[in-house]
CSV table of C-alpha atoms in Angstrom, one decimal:
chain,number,residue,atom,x,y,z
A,1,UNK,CA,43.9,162.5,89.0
A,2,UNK,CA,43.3,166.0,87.7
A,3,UNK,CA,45.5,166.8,84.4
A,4,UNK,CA,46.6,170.1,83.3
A,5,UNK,CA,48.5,170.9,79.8
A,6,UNK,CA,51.4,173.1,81.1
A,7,UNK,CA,54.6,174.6,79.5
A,8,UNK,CA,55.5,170.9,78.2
A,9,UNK,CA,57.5,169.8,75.0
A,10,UNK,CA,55.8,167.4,72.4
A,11,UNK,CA,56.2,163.6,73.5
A,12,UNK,CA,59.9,162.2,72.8
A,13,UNK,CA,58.6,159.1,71.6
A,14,UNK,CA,55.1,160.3,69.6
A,15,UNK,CA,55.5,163.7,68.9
A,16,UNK,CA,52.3,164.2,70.5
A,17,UNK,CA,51.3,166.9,73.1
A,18,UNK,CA,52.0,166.6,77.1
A,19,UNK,CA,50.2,166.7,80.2
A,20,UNK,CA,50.9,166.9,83.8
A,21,UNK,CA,48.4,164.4,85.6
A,22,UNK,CA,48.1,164.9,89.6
A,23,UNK,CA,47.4,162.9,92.2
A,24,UNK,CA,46.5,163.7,95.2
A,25,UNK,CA,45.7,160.1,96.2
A,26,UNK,CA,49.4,160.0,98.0
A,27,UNK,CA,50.6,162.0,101.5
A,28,UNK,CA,50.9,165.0,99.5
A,29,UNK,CA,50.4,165.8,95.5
A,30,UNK,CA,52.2,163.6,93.2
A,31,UNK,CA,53.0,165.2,89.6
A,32,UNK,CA,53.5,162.8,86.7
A,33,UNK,CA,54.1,164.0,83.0
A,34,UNK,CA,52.6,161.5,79.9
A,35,UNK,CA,51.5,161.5,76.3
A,36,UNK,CA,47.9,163.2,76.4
A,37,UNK,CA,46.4,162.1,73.3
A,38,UNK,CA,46.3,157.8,73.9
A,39,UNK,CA,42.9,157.7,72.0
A,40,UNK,CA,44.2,159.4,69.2
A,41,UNK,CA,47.4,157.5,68.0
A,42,UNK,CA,49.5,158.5,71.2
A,43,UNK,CA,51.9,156.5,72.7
A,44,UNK,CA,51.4,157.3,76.4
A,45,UNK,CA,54.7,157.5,77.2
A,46,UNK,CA,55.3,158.6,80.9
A,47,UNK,CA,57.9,158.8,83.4
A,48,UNK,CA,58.0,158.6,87.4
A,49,UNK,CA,55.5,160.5,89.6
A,50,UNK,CA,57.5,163.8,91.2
A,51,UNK,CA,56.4,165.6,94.6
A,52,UNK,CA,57.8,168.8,92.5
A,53,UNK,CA,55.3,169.8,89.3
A,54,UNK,CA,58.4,171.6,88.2
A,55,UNK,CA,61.0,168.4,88.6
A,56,UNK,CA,58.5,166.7,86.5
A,57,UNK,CA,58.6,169.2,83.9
A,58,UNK,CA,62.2,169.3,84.2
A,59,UNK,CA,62.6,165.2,83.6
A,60,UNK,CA,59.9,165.4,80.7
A,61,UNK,CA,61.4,168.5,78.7
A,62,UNK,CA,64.7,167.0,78.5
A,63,UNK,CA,66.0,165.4,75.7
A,64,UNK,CA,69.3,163.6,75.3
A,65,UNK,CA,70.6,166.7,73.3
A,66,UNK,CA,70.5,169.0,76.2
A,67,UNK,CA,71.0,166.5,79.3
C-alpha cells in the first residue's frame, strides 16, 4: 500500500506521528490510519480499514475527550 502523512493527530497510544496507508488491493481503495514510526520505538497502533480517507481520519483523530 501507498502511505501518505495527512492532517493526523499524534498516536493515542505512542505519541508518535500518523499515517494513512492505502490499499488499493480491495474493489475499490481502502484507507487505514496507524503509528508510522514502528522502527523507531512506535507502537503501530491501528484501527479498521475505511472506504472514506476522511472516516479514517475521523476514527483516528478522536480521542475519548471529544467522542
Amino acid at each position: 500500500g501507498v502511505a501518505v502523512r495527512m492532517d493526523l493527530k499524534p498516536c493515542p497510544f505512542c505519541g508518535k506521528p500518523g499515517i494513512i496507508e492505502t490499499d488499493l488491493s480491495w474493489n475499490g481503495p481502502k484507507y487505514l490510519a496507524l503509528c508510522s514510526d514502528y522502527d523507531n520505538g512506535g507502537c503501530l497502533g491501528m484501527q479498521g480499514w475505511f472506504d472514506d480517507i476522511n472516516d479514517a481520519i475521523k476514527f483516528w483523530n478522536r480521542r475519548a475527550d471529544n467522542g
